[in-house]
Coordinates of C-alpha atoms and ligand atoms in Angstrom, one line a residue:
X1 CA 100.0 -32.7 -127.9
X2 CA 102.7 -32.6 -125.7
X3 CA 101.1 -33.6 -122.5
X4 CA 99.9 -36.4 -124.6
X5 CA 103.5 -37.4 -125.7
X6 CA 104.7 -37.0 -122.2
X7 CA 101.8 -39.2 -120.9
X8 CA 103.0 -41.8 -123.8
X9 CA 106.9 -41.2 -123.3
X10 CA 107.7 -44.5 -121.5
X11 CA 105.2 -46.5 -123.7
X12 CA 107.2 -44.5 -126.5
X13 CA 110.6 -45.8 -125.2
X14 CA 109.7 -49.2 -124.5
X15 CA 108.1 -49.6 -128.0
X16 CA 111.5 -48.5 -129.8
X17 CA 113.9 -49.8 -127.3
X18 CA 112.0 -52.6 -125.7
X19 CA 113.0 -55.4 -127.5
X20 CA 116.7 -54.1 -128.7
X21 CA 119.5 -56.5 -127.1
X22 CA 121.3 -52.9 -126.6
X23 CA 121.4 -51.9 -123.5
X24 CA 119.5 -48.6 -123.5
X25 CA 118.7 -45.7 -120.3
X26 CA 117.4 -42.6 -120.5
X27 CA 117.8 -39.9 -118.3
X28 CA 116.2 -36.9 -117.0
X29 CA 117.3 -33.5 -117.0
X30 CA 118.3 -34.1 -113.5
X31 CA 119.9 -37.3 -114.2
X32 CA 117.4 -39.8 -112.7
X33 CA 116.7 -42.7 -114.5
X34 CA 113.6 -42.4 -116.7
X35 CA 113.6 -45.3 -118.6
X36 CA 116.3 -48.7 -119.0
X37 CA 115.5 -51.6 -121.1
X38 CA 115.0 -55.2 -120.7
X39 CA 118.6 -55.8 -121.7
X40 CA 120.5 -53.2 -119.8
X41 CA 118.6 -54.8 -116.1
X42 CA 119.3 -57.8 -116.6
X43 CA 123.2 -56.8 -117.5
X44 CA 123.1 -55.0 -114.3
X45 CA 120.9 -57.4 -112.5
X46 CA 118.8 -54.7 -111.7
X47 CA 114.6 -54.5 -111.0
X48 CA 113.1 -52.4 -113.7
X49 CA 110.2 -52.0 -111.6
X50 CA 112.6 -50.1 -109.2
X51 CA 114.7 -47.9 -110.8
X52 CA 112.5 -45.4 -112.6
X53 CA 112.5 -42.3 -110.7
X54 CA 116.2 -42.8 -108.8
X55 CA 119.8 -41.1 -109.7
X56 CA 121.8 -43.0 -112.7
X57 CA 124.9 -42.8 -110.1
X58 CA 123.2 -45.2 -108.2
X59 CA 122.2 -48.1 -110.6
X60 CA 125.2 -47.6 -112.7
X61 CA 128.9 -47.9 -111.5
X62 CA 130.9 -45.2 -112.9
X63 CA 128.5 -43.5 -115.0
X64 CA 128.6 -40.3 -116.7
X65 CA 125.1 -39.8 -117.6
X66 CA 124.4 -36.9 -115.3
X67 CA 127.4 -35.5 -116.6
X68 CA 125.9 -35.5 -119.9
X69 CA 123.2 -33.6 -119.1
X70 CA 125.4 -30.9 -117.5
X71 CA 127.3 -30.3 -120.0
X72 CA 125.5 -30.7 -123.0
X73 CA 128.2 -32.4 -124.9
X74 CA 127.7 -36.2 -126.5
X75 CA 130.3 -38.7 -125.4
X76 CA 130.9 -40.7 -127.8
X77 CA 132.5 -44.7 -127.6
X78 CA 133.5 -44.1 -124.5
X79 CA 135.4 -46.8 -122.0
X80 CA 133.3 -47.4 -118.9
X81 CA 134.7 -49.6 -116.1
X82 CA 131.5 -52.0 -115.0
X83 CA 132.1 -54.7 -112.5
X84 CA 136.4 -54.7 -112.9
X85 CA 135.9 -54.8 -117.0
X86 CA 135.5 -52.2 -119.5
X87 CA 132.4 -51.8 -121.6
X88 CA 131.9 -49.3 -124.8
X89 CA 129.3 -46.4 -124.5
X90 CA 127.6 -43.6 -126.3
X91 CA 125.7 -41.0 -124.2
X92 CA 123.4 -38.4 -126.0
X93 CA 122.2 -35.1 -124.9
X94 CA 118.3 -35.0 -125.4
X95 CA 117.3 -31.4 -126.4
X96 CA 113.9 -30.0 -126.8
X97 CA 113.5 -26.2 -128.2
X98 CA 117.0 -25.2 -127.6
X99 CA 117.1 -27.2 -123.9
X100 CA 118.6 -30.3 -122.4
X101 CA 115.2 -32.6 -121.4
X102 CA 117.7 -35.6 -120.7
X103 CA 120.3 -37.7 -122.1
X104 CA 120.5 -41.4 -123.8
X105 CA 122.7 -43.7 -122.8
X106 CA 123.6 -46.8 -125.3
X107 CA 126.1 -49.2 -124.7
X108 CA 127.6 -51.1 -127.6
X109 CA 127.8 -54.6 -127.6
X110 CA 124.9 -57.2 -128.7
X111 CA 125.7 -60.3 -126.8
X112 CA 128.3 -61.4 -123.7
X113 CA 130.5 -63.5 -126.0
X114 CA 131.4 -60.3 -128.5
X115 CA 131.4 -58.3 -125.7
X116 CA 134.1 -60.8 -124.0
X117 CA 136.0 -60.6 -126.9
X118 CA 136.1 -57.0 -127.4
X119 CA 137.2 -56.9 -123.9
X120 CA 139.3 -58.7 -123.7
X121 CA 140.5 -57.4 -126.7
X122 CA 140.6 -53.9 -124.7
X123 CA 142.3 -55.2 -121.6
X124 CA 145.2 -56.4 -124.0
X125 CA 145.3 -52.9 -125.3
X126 CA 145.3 -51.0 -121.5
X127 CA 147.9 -54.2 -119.8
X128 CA 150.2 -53.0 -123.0
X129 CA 149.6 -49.4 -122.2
X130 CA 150.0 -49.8 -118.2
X131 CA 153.6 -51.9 -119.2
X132 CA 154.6 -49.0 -120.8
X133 CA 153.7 -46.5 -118.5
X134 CA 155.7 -48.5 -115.4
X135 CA 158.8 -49.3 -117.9
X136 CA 159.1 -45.2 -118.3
X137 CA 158.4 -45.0 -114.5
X138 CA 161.1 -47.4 -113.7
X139 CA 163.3 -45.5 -116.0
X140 CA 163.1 -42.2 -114.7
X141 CA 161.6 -43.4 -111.0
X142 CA 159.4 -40.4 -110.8
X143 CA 155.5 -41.8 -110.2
X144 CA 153.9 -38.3 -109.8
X145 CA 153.2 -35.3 -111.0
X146 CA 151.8 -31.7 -110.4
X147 CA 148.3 -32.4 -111.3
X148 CA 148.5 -35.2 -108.7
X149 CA 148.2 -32.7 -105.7
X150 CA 145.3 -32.7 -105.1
X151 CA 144.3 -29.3 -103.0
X152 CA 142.0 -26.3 -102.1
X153 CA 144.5 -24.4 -99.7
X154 CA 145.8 -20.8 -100.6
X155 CA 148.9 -22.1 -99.2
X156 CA 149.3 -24.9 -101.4
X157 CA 148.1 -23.6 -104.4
X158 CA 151.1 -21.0 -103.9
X159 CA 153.2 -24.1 -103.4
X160 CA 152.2 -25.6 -106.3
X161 CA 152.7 -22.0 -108.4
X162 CA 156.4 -22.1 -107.1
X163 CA 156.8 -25.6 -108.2
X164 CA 156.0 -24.0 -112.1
X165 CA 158.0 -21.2 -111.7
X166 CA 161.2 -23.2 -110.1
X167 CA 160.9 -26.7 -111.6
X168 CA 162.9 -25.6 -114.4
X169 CA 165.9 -24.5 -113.1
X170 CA 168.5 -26.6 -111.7
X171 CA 168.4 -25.0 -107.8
X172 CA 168.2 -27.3 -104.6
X173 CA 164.6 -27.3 -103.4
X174 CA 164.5 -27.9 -99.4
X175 CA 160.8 -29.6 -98.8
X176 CA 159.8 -29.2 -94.9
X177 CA 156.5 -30.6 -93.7
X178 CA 155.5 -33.2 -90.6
X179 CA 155.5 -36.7 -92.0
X180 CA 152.8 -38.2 -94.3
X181 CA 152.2 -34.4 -96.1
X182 CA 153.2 -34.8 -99.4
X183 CA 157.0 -34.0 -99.4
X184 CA 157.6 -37.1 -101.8
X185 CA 154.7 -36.0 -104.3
X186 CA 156.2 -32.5 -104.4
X187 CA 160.1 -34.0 -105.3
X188 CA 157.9 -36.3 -108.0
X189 CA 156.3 -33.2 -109.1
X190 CA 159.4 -30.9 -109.1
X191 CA 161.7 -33.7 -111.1
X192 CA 158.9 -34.3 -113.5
X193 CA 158.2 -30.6 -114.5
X194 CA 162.0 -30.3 -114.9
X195 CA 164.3 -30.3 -117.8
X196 CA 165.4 -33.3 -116.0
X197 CA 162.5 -35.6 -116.6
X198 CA 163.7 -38.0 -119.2
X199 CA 166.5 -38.9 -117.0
X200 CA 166.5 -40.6 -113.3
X201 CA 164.6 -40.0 -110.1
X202 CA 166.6 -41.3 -107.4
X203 CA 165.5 -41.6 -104.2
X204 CA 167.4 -42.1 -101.0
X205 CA 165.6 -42.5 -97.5
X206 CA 168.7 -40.9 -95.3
X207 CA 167.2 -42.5 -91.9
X208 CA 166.8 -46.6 -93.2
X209 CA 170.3 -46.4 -94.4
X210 CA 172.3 -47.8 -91.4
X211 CA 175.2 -45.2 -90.9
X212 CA 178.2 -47.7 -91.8
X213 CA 176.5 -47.9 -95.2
X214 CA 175.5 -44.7 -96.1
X215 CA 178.7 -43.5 -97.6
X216 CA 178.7 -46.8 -100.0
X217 CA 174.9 -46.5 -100.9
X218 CA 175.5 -42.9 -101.6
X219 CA 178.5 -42.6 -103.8
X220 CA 179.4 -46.4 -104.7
X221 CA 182.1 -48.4 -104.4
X222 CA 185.2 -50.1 -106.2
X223 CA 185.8 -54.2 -106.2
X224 CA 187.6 -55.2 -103.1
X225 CA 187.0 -51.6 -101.4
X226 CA 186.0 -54.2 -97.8
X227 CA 185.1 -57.4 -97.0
X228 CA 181.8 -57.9 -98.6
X229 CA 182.1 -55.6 -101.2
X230 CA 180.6 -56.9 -104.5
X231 CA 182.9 -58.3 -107.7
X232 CA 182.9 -55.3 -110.3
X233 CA 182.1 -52.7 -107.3
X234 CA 178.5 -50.8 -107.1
X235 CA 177.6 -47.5 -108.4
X236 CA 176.2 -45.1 -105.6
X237 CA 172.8 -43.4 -105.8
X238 CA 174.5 -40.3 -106.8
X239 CA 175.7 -42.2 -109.9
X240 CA 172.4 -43.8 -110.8
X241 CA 170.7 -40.0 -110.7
X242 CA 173.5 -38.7 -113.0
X243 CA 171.5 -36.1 -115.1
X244 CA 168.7 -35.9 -113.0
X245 CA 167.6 -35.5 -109.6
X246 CA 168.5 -36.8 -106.3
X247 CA 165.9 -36.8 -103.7
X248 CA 167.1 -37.2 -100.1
X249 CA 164.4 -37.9 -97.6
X250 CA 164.6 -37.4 -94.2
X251 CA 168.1 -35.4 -94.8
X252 CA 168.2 -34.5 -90.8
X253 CA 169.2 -38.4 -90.0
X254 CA 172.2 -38.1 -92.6
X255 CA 175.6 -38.6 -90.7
X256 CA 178.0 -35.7 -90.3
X257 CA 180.8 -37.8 -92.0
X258 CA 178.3 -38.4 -95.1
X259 CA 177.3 -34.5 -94.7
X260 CA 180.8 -33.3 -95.6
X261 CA 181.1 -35.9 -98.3
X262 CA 177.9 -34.6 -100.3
X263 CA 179.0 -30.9 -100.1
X264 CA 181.9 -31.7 -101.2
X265 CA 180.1 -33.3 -104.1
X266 CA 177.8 -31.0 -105.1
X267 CA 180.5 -28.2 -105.2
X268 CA 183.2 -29.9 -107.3
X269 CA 180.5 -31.7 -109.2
X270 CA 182.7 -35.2 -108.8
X271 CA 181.6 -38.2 -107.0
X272 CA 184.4 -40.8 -105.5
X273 CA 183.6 -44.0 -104.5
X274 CA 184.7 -45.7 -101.6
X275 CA 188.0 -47.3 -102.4
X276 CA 188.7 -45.6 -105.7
X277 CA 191.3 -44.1 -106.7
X278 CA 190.1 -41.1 -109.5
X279 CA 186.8 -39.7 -108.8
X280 CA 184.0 -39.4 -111.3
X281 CA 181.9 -36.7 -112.9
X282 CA 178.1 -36.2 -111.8
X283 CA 175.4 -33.9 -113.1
X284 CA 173.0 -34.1 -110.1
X285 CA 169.8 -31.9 -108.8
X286 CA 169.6 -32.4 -105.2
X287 CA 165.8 -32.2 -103.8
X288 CA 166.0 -32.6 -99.8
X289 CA 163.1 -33.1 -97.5
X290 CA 162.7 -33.0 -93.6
X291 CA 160.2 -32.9 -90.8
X292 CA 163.0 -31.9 -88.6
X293 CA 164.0 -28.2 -87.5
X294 CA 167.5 -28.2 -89.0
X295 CA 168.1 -24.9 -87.8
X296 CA 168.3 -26.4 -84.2
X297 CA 170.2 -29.2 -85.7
X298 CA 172.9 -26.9 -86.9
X299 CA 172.9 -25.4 -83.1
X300 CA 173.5 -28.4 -81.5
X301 CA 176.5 -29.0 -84.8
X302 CA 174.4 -32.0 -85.4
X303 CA 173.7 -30.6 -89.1
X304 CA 176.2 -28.6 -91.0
X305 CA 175.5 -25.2 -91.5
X306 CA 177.3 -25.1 -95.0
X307 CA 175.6 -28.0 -96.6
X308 CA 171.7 -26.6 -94.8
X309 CA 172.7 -23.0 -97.5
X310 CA 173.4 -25.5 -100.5
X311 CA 170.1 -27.4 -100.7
X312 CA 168.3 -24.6 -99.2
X313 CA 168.2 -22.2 -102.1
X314 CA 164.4 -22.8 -102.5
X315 CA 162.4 -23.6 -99.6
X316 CA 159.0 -24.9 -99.6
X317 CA 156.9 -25.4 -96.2
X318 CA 154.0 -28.1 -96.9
X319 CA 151.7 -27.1 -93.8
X320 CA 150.2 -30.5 -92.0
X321 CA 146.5 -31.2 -92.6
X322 CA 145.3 -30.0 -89.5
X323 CA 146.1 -26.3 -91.0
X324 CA 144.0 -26.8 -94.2
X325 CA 140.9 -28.1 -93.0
X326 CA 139.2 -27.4 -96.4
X327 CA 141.3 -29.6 -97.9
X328 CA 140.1 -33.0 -95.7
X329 CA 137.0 -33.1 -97.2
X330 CA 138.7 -32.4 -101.3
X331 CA 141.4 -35.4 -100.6
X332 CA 139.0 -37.4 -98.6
X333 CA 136.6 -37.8 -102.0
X334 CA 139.6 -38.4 -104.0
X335 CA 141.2 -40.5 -101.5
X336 CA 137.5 -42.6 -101.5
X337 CA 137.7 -42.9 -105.6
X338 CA 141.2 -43.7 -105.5
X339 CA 140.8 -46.9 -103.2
X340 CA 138.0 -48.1 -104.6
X341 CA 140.0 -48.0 -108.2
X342 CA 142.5 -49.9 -106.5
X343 CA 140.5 -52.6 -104.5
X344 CA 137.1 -52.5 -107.0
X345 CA 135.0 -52.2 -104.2
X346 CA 131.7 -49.8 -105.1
X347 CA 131.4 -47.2 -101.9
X348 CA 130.4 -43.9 -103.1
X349 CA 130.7 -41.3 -99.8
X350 CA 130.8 -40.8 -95.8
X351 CA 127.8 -40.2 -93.7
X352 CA 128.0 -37.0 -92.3
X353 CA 129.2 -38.2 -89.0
X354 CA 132.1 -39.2 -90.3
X355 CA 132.4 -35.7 -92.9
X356 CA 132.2 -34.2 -89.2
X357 CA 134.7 -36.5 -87.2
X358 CA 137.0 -36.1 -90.3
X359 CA 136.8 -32.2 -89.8
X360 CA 137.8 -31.7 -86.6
X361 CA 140.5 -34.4 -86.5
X362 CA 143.8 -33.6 -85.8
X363 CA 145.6 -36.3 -88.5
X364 CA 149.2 -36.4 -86.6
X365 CA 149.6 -38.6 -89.3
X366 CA 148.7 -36.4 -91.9
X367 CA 147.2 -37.1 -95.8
X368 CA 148.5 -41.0 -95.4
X369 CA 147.0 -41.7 -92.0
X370 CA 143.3 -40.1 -93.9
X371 CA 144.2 -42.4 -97.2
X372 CA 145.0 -45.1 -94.8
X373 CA 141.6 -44.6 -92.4
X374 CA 140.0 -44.6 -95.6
X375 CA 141.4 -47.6 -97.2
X376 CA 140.5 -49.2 -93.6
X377 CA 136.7 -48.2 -93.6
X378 CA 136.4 -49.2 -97.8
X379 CA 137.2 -52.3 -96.3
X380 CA 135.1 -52.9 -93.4
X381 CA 131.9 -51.4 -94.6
X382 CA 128.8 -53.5 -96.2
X383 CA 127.5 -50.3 -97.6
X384 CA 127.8 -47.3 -100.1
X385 CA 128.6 -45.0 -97.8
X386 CA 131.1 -45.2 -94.8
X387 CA 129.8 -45.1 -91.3
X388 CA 131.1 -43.7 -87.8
X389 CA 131.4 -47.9 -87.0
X390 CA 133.4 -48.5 -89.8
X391 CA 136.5 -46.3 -88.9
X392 CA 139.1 -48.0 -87.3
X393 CA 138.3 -48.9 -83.6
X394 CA 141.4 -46.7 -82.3
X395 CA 139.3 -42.9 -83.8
X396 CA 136.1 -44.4 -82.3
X397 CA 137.4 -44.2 -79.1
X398 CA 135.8 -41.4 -77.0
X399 CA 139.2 -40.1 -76.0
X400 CA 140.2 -38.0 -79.1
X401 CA 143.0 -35.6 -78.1
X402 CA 141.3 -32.2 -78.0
X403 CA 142.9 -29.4 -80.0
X404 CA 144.9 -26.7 -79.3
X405 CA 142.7 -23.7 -78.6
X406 CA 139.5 -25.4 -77.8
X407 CA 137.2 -24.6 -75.1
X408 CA 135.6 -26.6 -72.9
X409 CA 132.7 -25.7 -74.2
X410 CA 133.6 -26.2 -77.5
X411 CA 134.8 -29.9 -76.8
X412 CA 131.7 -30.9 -75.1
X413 CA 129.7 -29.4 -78.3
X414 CA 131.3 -31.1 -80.3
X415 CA 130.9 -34.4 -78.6
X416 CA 127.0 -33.6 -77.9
X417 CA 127.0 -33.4 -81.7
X418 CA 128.8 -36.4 -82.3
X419 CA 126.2 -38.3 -80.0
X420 CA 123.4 -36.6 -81.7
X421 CA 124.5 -38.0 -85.5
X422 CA 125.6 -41.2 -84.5
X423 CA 122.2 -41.9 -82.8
X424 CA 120.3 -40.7 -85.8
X425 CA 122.7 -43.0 -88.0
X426 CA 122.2 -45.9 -86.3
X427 CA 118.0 -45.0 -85.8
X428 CA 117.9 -44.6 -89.4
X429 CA 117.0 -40.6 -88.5
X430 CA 113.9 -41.9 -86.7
X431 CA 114.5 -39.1 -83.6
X432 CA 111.9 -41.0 -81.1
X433 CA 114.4 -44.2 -81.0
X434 CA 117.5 -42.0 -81.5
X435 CA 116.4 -39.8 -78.4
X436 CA 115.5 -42.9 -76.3
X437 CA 119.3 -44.3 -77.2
X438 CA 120.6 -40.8 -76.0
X439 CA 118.7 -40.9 -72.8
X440 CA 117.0 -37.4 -73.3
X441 CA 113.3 -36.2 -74.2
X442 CA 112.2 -35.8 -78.1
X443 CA 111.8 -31.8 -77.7
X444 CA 115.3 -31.9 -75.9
X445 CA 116.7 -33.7 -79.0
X446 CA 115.1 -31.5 -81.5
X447 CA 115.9 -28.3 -80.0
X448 CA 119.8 -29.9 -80.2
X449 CA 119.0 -31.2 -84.0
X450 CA 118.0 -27.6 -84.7
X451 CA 121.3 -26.2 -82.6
X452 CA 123.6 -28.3 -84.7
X453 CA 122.5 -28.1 -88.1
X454 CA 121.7 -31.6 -88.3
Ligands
ATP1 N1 147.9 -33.1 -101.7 C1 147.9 -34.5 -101.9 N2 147.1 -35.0 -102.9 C2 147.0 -36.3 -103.1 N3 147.7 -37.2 -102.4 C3 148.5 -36.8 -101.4 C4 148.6 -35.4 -101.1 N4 149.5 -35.3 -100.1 C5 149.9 -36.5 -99.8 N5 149.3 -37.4 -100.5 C6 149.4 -38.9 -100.4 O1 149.7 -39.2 -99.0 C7 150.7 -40.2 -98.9 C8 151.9 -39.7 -98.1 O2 152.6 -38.7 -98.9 P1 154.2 -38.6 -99.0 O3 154.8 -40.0 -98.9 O4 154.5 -37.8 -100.2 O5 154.4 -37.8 -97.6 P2 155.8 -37.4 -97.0 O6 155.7 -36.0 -96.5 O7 156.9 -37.6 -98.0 O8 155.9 -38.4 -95.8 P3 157.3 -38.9 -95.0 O9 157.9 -37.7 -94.4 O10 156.8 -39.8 -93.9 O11 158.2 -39.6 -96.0 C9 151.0 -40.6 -100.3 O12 150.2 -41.8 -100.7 C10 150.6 -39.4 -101.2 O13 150.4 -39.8 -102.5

């Protein structure tokens, strides 16, 4: 009887759902599509004769169907970004004698101009929601928080403990970590755990501030204080953070004259601006950041060694990207999903050319040179998954600088293997032309293929 049923499924499906202006899929326990109506093709201009059999991920843009499955749990009315617009689904576990078998997908609108309007209707909704969100972001200036760090490292992990245990209390948190690591996420992190969040997130790069200015961007000044000055005077950044949290980037490029006048600040809790006469209270957390030593600074009296003790009560050390391998791949998947959010463009992961180029990279530059290679190659490909070709021209080059430690024998492995997974990219994996690119015999290139893992 079951066999039979099983033999009759599809005919099953199509009878019930066939003619339903629905859109209907079902799933297997795998989550490959088993069956997708009339209606739900044509909304995704797909072939039905050509989907049966592959995953849902790859008919249908952002789908959780295979979730479903996973998990067991329905999902009910849920929003669904299609094609830059939201659409409204229900997704069903299927079970059969106490076991998932699939899951049904339904999604609920009957025709394009209801749809439209309960989109648009939506979009309303989210623009209201998203106006909101940036009004308390402008307010309080702090766009991140801890659950935005994204990470598999021991050592961040621990950094992102200390951040619960300190974030609370009003001490001066020193970030240090090469450029492009995450310093500013951690001081968005840090302000936003604190009992400081309702109020402002200031933040003040030390080195674009030329140094005649610095003392009037930092703590103000009165009407008439010098030629130029504004009518009505201008309150300083240490003002504008008053009861919440200064950040200082790049503290090492902040003059000496400006260092002595920010101690002095922080101790007396009093701000004066330049020209006036009575100085003014100020309730301020300091978070400072730096990718220089300052400890050499203060040996060559270019930092002072006073003000280095008062925002170096907690220290936090955010190692470069080149030290946490595992986390390359983690933030290069989120980095993916977050540019394609942000441009709409569907690409869904890297060949493993580029998993392998992205691994052994040294990233002077860091998370924003990968979320900025990324955003490059999301650009230039045609495809769903990013390509050796598509990385910007400068990483193609053959001249990668070799890391520290490496053999020669390890650096011409690594560019045999290279070689080896480009040619079979761009051969479509068929060895005999890959191996005739490469200039070697098909036994020679499977004994590699077999070296390398490929
Ligand atoms: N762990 C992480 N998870 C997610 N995104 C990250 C992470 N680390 C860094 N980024 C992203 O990388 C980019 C650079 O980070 P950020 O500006 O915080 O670095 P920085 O150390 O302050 O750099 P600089 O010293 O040059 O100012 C940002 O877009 C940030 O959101």
């Amino acid at each position: 009887m079951l066999s039979i049923l099983e033999d009759y499924r599809y005919d099953v499906l199509e009878t019930l759902f066939g003619n339903v202006e629905h859109c209907i899929v079902v799933v297997d326990r795998s989550g490959c599509v088993s069956y997708m109506n009339d209606s739900y093709c044509r909304f995704l201009d797909v072939q039905k004769s050509t989907i049966t059999g592959q995953h849902v991920t790859e008919i249908i843009e952002n789908t959780r169907m295979h979730i479903v499955v996973e998990t067991g749990e329905e999902e009910m009315a849920d929003l669904q970004k299609i094609r830059g617009d939201y659409m409204i689904a229900h997704r069903i576990p299927l079970w059969e004698n106490g076991e998932i078998i699939g899951a049904l997908g339904m999604v609920l609108f009957r025709d394009t101009d209801e749809w439209k309007i309960m989109n648009t209707h939506i979009k309303d909704l989210l623009l209201e929601l998203e106006t909101y969100r940036n009004q308390m972001q402008q307010q309080n200036g702090a766009k991140y928080s801890l659950h935005d760090i994204i990470t598999s490292s021991p050592e961040v992990l621990q950094l992102k403990e200390k951040i619960r245990k300190t974030a609370h209390s009003d001490v001066s948190v020193l970030l240090r970590g090469e450029s492009g690591t995450g310093k500013e996420l951690f001081a968005h992190s840090i302000h936003h755990l604190s009992e400081r969040s309702t109020k402002p997130f200031v933040k003040v790069n030390c080195a674009a501030i030329p140094e005649h200015l610095i003392e009037a961007e930092l703590f103000g000044y009165q009407e008439g204080a010098f030629t130029g000055a504004k009518k009505g005077g201008k309150p300083g950044k240490f003002q504008l953070a008053h009861g919440g949290t200064l950040f200082l980037d790049e503290i090492g490029d902040m003059p000496l004259h400006a260092q002595v006048k920010i101690l002095r600040t922080l101790q007396e809790g009093e701000v004066e601006a330049v020209g006036a006469v009575q100085p003014q209270e100020v309730d301020v957390r300091i978070i400072a950041a730096t990718n220089q030593s300052l400890e050499t600074m203060i040996k060559e009296q270019r930092f002072r060694e006073d003000l280095f003790y008062r925002i170096n009560v907690v220290q936090m050390d955010i190692p470069p990207l080149r030290a946490r391998r595992g986390d390359i791949k983690v933030l290069s998947k989120y980095l993916l999903q977050k540019v394609c959010d942000r441009t709409g463009k569907r690409v869904q992961d890297f060949s493993p050319a580029v998993q392998d180029f992205f691994s052994q990279y040294h990233w002077p530059g860091n998370v924003r040179e990968l979320e900025n290679v990324i955003e490059s190659a999301v650009h230039m490909t045609d495809r769903k998954v990013i390509g050796y070709e598509d990385l910007p021209p400068h990483l193609q080059s053959p001249s990668h600088p070799v890391r520290d430690g490496q053999s020669l024998k390890m650096v011409v492995e690594q560019a045999e293997k290279q070689a080896i997974q480009l040619a079979l990219e761009e051969s479509s994996g068929d060895k005999s032309i890959a191996a005739q690119r490469l200039c070697i015999g098909k036994s020679s290139l499977y004994e590699k293929v077999k070296k390398y893992n490929l």
